[in-house]
Amino acid sequence: MTITKTAFGQTPDGQTADLYTLTNGNGMKVQITNYGGIITSIVVPDKNGKFEDVALGYDNLADYIKNSPYFGALIGRYGNRIAGGKFTLDGKEYKLFINNDPNSLHGGKKGFDKVLWKAEPVEGADVVGLKLTYLSKDMEEGYPGNLNATVWYFLTRDNELQIKYEATTDKPTVVNLTNHSYFNLAGAGNGDVLDHVMMLNADRFLPVDKTLIPTGELRPVKGTPFDFTTPTPIGKNIKADDEQVKFGNGWDHAWVLNKPKAGELTLAARVVEPTSGRMLEMYTTEPAVQFYSGNFLDGTTVGKGGKPYKFRYAFCLEAEHYPDSPNQPKFPSTVLRPGETYRQTTVYKFSTK
Ligand code: GLA
């Protein structure tokens, strides 16, 4: 297991971002830059041992800085949407940047995906990894409290990419961290993902309004197009005549994960690409997963190796607390107070079938 480092490019304020390459004994390779904590590539074998990069992204830092729909990035301080870009905590109202009219999305104008993290390689007996740290200052992007965030990426001997998050604060705040990798198990840029077969370990999902803010209802998936409790092609019901599917222009919703005990690391999703046989299993401690089917990709984004990323050329499985939790007291809390530690673990496990 090895980790190496090369320069990746300059940020607009003249700092150097690095690119770390993690490899394990099976030839699986993961590349991560400390700009935005972005996973820039994940190279895994298919059932015949043919390696492909299954993560969408760019060849160089400049493209990430110019325009990226959060490819591979760490998302914070609050992943997903906060209604109207505001919330009240302990009687005080906080205003956020509205970057997804009329809501605030994925941390605001300059979220954790656009900052330079401090990076430190770590090596263990069965893992090779990268530790990233970032201090988000009090009132940065409108969020209260100095937040010390730490994220570890680990590549294991059995082709798991583990992500561990921790954060502490000196004032009450809200936190919801995730990773926004875009996957295509046939290889990034090699067609849409509608034939990928997916299982979501979720009996309920969160219906949304037309700005994609949850209504507060936890709706059973049974009998709706949102039922992925058994393996189902992603494209099967994506054009269903259903208000919720239309609001998302396809899948762009949070599914509530079946979890015997809150905070337990359990299976959230299993996705198989039938031709290559590549399989991705996701485990998380989080209560929900935002499953997004790349509905905003339109071919104008040209990615690694000059390949255009067209409509629904990828899927994202973002482990997180429910969207808009700071405004919805009935949802599991995203409030972090001084003295507490925010923790989340998500594992993406690659294999073949
Ligand atoms: C999340 C959101 C989507 C979209 C993507 C990024 O998945 O829910 O609506 O913003 O991020 O484009």
Coordinates of C-alpha atoms and ligand atoms in Angstrom, one line a residue, residues 69-70 80-81 105-106 180 182 212 252 290 292 296 318, ligand 1:
P69 CA -20.9 20.6 -9.9
Y70 CA -19.1 19.4 -6.7
N80 CA -27.8 19.8 0.9
R81 CA -30.4 22.6 1.2
L105 CA -27.1 24.6 -1.0
H106 CA -23.9 22.7 0.0
H180 CA -20.2 14.5 -3.4
Y182 CA -20.2 11.2 -9.0
L212 CA -36.4 20.5 -3.3
D252 CA -32.7 14.1 -6.4
Q290 CA -29.4 11.9 -1.1
Y292 CA -29.0 12.2 -7.3
F296 CA -28.0 18.8 -14.1
E318 CA -24.5 11.5 -0.5
Ligands
GLA1 C1 -27.1 17.6 -4.8 C2 -28.4 18.3 -5.0 C3 -28.7 18.4 -6.4 C4 -27.6 19.1 -7.1 C5 -26.3 18.4 -6.9 C6 -25.2 19.2 -7.6 O1 -27.3 16.3 -5.2 O2 -29.5 17.7 -4.3 O3 -29.9 19.1 -6.6 O4 -27.4 20.4 -6.6 O5 -26.1 18.2 -5.6 O6 -25.4 19.7 -8.8

